[in-house]
Short mmCIF file of N, CA and C in Angstrom, two decimals:
data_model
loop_
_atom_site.label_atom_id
_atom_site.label_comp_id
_atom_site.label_asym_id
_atom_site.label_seq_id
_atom_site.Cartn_x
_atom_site.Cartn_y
_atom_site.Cartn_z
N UNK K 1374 6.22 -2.28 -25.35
CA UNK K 1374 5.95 -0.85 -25.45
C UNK K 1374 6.92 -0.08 -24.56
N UNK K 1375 6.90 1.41 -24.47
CA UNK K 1375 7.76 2.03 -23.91
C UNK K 1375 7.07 2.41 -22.83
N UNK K 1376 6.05 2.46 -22.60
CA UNK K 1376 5.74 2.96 -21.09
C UNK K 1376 5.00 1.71 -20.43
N UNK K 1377 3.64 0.96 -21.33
CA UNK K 1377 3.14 -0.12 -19.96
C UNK K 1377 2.20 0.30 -18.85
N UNK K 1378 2.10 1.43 -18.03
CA UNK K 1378 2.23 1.26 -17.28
C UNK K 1378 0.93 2.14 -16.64
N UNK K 1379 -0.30 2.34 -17.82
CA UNK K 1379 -1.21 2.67 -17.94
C UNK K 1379 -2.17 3.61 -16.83
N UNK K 1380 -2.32 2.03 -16.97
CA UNK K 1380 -3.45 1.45 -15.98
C UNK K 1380 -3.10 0.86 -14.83
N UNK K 1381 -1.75 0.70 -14.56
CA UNK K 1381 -1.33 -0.11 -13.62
C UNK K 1381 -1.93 -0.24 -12.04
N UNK K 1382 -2.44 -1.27 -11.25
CA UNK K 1382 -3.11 -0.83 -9.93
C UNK K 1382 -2.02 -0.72 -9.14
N UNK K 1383 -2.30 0.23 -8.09
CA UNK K 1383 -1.58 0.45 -7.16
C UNK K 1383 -2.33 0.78 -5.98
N UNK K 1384 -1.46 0.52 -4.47
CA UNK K 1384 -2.86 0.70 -3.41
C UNK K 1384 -2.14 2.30 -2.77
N UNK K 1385 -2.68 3.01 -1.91
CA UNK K 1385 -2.63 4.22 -1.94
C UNK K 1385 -3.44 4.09 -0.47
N UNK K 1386 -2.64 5.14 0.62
CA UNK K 1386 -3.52 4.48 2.38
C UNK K 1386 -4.54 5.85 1.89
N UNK K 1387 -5.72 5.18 2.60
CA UNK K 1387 -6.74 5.69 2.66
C UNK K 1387 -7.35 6.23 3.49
N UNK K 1388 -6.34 6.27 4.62
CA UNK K 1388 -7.10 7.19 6.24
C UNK K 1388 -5.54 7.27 7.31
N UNK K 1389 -4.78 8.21 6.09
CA UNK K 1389 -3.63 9.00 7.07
C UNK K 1389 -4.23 9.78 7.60
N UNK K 1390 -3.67 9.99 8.44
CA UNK K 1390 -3.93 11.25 9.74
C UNK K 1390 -3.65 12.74 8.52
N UNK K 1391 -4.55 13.37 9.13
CA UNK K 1391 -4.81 14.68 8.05
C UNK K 1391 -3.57 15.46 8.76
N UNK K 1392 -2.71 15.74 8.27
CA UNK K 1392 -1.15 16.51 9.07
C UNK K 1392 -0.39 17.50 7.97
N UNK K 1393 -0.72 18.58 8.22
CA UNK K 1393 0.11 19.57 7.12
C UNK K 1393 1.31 19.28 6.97
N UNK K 1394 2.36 19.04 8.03
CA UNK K 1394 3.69 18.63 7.81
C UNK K 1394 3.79 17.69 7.31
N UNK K 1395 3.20 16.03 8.54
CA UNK K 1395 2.98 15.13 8.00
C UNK K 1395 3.00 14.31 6.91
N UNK K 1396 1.71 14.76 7.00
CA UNK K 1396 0.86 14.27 5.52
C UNK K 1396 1.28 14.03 4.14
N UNK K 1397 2.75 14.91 3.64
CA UNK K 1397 2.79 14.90 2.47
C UNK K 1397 4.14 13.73 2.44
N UNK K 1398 4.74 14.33 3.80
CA UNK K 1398 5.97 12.80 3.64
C UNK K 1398 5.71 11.60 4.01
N UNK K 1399 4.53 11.41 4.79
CA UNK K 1399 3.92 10.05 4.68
C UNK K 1399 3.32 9.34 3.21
N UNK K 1400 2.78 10.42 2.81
CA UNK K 1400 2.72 10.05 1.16
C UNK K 1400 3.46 9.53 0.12
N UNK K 1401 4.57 10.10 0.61
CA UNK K 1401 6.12 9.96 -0.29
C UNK K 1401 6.81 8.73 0.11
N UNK K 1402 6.45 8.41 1.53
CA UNK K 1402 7.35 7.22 2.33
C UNK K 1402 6.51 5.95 1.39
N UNK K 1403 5.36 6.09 1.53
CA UNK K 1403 3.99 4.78 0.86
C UNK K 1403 5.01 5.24 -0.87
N UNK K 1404 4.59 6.43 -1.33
CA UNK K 1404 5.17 6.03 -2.69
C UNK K 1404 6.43 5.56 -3.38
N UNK K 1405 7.34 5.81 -2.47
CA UNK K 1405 8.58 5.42 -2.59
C UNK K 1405 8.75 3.41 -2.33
N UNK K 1406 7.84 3.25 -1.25
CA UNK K 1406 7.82 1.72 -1.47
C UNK K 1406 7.55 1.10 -2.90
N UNK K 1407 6.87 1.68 -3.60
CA UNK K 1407 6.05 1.03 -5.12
C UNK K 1407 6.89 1.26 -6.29
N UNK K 1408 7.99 2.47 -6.04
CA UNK K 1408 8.94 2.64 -7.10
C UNK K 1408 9.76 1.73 -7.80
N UNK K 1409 9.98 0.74 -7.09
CA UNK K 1409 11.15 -0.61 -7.49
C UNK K 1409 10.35 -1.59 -8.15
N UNK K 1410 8.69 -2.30 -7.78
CA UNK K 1410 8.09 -2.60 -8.34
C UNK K 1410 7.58 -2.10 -9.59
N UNK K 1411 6.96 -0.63 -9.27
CA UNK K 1411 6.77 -0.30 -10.65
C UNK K 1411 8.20 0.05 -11.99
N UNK K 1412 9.23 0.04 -11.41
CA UNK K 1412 10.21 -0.20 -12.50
C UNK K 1412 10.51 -1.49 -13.42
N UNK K 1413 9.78 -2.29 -12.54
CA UNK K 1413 10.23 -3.75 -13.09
C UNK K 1413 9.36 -4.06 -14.20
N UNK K 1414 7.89 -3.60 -14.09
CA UNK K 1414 7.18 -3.62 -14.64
C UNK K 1414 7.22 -2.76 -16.01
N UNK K 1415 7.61 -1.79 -15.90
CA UNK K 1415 7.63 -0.48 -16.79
C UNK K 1415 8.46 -0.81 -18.27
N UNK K 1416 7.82 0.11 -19.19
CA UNK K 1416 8.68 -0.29 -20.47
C UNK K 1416 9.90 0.91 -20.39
N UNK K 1417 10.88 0.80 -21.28
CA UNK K 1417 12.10 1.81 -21.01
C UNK K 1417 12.10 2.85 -20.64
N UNK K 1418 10.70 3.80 -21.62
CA UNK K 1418 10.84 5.48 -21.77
C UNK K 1418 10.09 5.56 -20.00
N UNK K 1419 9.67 4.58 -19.68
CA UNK K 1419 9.11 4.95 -18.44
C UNK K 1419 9.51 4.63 -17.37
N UNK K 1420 10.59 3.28 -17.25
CA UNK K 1420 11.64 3.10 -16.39
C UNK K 1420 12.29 4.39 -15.83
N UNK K 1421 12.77 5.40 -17.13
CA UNK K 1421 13.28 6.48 -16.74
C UNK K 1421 13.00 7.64 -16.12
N UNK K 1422 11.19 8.13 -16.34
CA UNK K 1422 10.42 8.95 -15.46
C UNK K 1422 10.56 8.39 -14.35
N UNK K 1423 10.33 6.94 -14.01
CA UNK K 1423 10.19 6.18 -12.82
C UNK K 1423 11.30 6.42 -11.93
N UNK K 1424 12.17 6.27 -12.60
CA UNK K 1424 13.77 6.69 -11.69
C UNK K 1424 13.80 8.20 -11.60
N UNK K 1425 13.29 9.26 -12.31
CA UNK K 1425 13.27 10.38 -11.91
C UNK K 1425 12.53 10.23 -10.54
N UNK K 1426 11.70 10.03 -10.53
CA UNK K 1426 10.55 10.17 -9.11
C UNK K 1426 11.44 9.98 -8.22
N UNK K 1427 11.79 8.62 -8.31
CA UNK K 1427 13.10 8.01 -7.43
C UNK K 1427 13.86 8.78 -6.76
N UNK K 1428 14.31 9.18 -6.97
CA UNK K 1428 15.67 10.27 -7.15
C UNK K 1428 15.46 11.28 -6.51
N UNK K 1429 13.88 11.90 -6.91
CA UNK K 1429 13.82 13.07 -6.10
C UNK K 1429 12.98 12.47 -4.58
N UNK K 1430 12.22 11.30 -4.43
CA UNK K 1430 11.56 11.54 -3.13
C UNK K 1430 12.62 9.78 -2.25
N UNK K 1431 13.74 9.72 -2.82
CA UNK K 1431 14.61 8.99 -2.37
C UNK K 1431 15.21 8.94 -1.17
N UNK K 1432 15.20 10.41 -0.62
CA UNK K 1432 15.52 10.97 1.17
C UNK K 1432 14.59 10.27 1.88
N UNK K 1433 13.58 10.03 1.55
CA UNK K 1433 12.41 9.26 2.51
C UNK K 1433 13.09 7.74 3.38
N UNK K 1434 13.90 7.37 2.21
CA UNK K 1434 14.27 5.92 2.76
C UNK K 1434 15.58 6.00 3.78
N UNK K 1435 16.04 7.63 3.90
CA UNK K 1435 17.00 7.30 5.24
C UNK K 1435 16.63 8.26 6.27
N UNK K 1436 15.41 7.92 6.54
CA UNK K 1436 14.42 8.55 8.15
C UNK K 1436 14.71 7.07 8.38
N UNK K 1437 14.76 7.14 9.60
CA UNK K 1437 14.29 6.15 10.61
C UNK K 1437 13.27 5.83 11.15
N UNK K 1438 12.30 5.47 9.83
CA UNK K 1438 10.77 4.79 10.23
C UNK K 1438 10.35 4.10 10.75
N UNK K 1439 9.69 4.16 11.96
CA UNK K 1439 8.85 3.30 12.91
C UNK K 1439 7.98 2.41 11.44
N UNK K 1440 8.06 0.63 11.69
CA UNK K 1440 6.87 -0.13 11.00
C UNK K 1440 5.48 0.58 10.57
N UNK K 1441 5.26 0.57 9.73
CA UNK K 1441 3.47 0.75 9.08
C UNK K 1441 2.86 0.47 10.36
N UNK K 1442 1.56 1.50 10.60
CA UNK K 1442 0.62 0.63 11.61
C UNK K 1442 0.38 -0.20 11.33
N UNK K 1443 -0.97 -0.76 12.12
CA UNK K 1443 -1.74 -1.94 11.62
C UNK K 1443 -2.91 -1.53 11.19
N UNK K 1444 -3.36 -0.11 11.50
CA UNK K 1444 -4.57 0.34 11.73
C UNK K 1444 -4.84 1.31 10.16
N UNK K 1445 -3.34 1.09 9.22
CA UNK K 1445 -3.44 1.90 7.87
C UNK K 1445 -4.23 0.99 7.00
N UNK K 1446 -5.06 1.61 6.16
CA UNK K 1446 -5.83 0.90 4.89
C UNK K 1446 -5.92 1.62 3.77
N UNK K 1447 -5.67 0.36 3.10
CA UNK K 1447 -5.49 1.06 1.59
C UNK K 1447 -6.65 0.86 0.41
N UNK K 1448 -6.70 1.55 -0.26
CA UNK K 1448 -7.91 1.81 -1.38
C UNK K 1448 -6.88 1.41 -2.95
N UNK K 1449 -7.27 0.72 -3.96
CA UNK K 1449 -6.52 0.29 -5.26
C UNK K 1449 -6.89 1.57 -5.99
N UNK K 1450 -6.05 2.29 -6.61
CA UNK K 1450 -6.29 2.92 -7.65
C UNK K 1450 -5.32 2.75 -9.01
N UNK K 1451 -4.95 3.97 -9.70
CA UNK K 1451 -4.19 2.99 -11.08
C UNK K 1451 -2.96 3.93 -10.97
N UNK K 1452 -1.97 3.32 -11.06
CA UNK K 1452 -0.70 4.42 -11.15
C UNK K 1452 -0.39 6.07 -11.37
N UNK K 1453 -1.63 6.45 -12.52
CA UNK K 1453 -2.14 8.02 -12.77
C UNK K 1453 -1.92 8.70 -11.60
N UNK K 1454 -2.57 7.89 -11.02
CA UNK K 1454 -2.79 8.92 -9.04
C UNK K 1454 -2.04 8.91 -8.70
N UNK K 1455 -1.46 8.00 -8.28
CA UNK K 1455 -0.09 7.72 -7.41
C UNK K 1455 0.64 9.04 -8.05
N UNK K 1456 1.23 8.75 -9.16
CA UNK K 1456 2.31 9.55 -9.56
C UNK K 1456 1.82 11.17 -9.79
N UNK K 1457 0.42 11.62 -9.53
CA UNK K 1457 -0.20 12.97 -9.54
C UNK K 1457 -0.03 13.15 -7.65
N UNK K 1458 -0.20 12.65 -7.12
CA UNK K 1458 -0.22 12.57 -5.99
C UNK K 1458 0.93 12.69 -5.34
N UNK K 1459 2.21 12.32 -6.00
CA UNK K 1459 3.35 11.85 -5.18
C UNK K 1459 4.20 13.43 -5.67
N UNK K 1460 3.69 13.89 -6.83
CA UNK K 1460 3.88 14.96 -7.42
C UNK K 1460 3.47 16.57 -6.57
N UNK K 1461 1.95 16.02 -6.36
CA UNK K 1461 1.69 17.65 -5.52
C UNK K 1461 2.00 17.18 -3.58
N UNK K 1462 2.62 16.25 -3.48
CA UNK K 1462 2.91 16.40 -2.13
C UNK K 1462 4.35 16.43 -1.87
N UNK K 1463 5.02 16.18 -3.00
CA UNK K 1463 6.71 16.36 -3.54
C UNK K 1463 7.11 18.22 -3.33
N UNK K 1464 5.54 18.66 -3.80
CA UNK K 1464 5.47 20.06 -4.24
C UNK K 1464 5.40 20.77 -2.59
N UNK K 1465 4.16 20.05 -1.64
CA UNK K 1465 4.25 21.02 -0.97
C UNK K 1465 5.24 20.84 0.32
N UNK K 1466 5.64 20.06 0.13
CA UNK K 1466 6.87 19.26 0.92
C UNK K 1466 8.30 20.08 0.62
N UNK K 1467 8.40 20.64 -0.67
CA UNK K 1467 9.95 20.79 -0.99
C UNK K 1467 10.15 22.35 -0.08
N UNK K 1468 9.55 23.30 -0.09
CA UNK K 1468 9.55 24.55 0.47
C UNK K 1468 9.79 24.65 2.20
N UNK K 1469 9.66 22.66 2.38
CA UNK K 1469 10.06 23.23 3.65
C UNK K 1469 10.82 22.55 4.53
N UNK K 1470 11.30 21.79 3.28
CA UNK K 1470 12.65 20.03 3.68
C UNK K 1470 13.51 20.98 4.36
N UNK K 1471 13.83 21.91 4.20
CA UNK K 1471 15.09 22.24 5.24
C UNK K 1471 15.05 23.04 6.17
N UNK K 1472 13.82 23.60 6.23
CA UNK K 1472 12.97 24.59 7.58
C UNK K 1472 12.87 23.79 8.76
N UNK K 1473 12.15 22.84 8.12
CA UNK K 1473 11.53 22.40 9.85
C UNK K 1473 11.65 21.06 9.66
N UNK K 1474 11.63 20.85 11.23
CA UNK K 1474 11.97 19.36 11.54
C UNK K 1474 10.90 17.89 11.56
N UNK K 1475 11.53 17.44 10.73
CA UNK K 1475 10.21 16.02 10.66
C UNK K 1475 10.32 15.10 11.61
N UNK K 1476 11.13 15.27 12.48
CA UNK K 1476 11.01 14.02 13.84
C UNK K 1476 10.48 13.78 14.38
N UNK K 1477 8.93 14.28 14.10
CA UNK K 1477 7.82 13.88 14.93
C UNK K 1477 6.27 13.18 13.72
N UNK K 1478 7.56 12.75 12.23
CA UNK K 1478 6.81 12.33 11.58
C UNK K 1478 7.30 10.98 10.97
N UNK K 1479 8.28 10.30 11.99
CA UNK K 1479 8.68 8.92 11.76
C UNK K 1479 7.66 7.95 11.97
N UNK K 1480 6.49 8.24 12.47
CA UNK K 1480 5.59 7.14 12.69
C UNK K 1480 4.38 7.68 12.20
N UNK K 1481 4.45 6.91 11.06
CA UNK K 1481 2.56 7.31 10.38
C UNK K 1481 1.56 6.54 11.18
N UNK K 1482 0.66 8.08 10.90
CA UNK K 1482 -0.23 7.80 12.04
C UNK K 1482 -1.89 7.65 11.12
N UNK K 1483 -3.00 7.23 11.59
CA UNK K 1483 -3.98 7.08 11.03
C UNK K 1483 -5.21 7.87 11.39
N UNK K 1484 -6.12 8.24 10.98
CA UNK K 1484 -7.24 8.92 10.74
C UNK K 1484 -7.63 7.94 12.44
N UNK K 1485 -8.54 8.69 13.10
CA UNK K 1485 -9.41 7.51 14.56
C UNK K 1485 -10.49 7.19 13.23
N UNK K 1486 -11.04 5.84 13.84
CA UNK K 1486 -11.91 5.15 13.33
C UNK K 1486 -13.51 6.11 14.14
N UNK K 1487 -14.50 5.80 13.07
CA UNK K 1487 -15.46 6.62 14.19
C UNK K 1487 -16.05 5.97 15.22
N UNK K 1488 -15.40 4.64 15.50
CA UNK K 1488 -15.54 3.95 16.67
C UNK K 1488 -14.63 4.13 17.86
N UNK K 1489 -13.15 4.91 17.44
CA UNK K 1489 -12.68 5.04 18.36
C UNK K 1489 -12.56 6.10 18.74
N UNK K 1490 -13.13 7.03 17.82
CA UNK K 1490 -13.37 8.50 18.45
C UNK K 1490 -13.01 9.16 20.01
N UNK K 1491 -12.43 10.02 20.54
CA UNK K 1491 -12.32 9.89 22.10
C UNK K 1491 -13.91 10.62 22.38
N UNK K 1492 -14.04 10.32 23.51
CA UNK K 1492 -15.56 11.35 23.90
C UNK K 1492 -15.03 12.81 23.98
N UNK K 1493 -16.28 13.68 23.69
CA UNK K 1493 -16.12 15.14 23.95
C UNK K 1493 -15.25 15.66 25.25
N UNK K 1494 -14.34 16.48 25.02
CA UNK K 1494 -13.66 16.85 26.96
C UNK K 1494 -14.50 17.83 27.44
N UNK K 1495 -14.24 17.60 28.78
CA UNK K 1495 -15.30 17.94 29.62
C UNK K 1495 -14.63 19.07 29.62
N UNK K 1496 -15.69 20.35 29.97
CA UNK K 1496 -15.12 22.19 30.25
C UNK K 1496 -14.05 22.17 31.12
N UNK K 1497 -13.73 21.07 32.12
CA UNK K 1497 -13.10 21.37 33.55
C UNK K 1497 -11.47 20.90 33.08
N UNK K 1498 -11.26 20.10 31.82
CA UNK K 1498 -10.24 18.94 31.38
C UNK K 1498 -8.86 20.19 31.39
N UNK K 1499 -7.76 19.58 31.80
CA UNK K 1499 -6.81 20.12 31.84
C UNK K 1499 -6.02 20.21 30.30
N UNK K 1500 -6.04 21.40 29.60
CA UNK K 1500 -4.99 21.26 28.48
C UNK K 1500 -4.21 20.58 28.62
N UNK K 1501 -3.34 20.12 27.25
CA UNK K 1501 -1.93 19.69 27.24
C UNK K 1501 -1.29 20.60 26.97
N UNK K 1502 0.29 20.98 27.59
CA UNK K 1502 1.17 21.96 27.47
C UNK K 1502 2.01 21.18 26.34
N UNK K 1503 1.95 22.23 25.16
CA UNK K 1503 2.84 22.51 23.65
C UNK K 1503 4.37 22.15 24.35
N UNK K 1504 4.77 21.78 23.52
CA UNK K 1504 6.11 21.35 23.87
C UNK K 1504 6.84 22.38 22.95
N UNK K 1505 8.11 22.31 23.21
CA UNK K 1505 8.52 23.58 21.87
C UNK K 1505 9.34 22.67 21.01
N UNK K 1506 9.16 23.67 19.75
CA UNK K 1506 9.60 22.75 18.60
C UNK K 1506 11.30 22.12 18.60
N UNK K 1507 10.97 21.30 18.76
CA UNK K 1507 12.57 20.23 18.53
C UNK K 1507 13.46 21.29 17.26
N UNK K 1508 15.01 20.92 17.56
CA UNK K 1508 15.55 21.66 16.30
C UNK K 1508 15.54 20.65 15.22
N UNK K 1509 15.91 21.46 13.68
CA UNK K 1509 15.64 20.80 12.80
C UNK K 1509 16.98 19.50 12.72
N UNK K 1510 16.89 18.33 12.65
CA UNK K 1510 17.70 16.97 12.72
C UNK K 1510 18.76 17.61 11.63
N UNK K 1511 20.03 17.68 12.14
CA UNK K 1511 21.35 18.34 11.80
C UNK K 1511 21.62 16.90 10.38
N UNK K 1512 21.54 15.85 10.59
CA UNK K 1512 21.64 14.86 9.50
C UNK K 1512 20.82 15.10 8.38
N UNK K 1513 19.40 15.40 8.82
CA UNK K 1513 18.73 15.48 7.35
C UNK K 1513 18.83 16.73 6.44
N UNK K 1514 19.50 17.66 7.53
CA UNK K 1514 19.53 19.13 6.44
C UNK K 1514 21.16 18.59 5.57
N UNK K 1515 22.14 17.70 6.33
CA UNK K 1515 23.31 17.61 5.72
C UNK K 1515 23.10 16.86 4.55
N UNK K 1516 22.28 15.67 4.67
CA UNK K 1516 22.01 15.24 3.26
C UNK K 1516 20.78 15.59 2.37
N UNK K 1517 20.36 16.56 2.84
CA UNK K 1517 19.64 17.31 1.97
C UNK K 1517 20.71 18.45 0.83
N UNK K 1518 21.55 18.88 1.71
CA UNK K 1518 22.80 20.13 1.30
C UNK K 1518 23.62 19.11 0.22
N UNK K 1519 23.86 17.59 0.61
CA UNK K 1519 24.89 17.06 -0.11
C UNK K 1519 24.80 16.78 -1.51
N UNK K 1520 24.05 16.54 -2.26
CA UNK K 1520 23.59 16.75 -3.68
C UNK K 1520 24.12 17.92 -4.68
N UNK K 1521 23.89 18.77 -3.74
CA UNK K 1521 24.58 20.81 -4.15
C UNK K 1521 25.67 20.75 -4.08
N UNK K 1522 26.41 20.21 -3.19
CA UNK K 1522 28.05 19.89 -2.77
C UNK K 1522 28.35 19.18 -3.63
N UNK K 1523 27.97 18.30 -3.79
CA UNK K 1523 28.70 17.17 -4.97
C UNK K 1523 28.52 18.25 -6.42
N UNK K 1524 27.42 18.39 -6.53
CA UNK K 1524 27.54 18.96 -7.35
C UNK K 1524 28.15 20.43 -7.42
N UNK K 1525 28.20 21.26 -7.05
CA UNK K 1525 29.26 22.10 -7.01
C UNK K 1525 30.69 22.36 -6.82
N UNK K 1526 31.20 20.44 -6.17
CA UNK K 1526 32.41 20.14 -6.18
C UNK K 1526 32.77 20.12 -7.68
N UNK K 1527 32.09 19.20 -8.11
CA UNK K 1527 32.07 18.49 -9.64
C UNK K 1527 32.46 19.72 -10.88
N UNK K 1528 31.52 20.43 -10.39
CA UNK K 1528 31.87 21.70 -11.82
C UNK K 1528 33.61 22.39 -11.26
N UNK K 1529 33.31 22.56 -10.02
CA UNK K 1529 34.74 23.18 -9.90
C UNK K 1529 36.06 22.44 -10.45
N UNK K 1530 35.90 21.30 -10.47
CA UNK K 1530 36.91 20.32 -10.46
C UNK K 1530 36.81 20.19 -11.80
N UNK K 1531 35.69 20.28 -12.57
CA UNK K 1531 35.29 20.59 -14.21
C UNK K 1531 36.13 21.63 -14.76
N UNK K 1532 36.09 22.45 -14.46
CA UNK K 1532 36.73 24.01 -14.87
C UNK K 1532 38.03 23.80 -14.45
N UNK K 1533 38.34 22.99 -13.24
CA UNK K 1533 39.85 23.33 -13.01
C UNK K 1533 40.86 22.48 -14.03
N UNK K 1534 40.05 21.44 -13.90
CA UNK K 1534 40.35 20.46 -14.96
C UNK K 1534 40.68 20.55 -16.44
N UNK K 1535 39.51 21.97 -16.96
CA UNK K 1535 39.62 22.52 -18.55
C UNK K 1535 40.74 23.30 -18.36
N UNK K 1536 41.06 24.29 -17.87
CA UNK K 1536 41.84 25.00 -17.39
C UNK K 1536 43.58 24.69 -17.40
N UNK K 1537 43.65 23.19 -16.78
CA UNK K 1537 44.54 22.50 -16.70
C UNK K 1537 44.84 21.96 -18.20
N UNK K 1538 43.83 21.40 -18.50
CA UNK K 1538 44.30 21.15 -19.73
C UNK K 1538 44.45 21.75 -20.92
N UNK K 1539 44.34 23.36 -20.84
CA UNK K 1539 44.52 24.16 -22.06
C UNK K 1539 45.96 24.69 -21.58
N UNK K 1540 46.60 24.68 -20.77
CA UNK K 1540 48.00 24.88 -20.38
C UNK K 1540 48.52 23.63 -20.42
N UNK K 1541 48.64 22.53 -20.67
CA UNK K 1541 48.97 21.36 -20.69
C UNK K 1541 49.29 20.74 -22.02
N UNK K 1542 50.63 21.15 -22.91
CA UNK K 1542 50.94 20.44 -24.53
C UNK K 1542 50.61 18.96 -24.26
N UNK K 1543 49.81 18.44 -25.17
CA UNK K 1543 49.68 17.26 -25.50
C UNK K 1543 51.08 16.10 -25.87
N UNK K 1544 51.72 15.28 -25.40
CA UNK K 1544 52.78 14.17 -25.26
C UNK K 1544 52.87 14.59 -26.75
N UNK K 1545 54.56 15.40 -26.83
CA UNK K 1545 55.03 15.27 -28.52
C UNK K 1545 54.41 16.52 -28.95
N UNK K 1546 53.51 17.60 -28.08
CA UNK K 1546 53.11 18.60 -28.97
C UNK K 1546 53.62 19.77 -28.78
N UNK K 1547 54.21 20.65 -29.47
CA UNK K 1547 55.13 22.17 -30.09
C UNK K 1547 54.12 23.05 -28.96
N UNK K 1548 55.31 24.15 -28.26
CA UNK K 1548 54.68 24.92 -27.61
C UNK K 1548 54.68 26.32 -27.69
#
């Protein structure tokens, strides 16, 4: 068949740390692991959605990720999710890949267990002082930009190219 790929199970972590920034590229980092598997599996017309996904949440694989905890767990669901999932966190993720800085989201982190809960702080407990925001990592906005570059090299070099060759008689041709 051309797609396959139904029903397919897939596991999906089940107690990331709830993180607006976070949250959605930790999603993408877990889905991007399953992409190569689920291609292998996949029938053609769906190999090729599959490599779309690819393609777009493919930046994930050049962060410099700290190992999986130990403390992540995963729940089986069927490919449907995954790829609805990898979709609306693709979504709320894209508005802000080049705003702000994810360097404080190389290490996925997990939900506390309600055993490890910390106790309530006491009225007297000293805040923690906010640190200020790191600038945004000068590498990931460059290969975020490089896609546009290539591609805006490409057309130029397209056009210069047509250009060239409508002033250019063909070997043996009357001018």
């Amino acid at each position: 068949s051309d797609y396959l790929l139904q029903d397919y199970p897939v596991t999906v972590a089940s107690n990331l740390q709830d993180d607006e920034l976070c949250g959605p590229f930790w999603h993408l980092v877990l889905a991007q692991r399953w992409m190569g598997q689920l291609k292998a599996v996949a029938g053609s017309q769906m190999q090729i959605l599959l490599e779309a996904v690819n393609t777009e949440i493919h930046f994930v694989t050049l962060c410099a990720l700290q190992p999986l905890p130990s403390c992540l767990r995963f729940v089986q669901t069927n490919i449907s999710h995954l790829l609805q999932d990898t979709s609306k966190h693709l979504a709320a993720l894209k508005p802000r890949i080049t705003r702000r800085n994810f360097s404080g989201c190389l290490e996925l982190r997990c939900q506390p267990d309600s055993s490890t809960l910390l106790p309530p702080r006491s009225p007297g407990a000293l805040e923690a002082t906010a640190l200020p925001a790191p600038q945004a990592p000068l590498l990931l906005v460059l290969l975020l930009l490089l896609p546009a570059a290539l591609l805006l090299m490409s057309a130029a070099w397209c056009l210069h190219w047509r250009r060239w060759r409508r002033r250019t008689p063909y070997p043996g041709e009357q001018v």
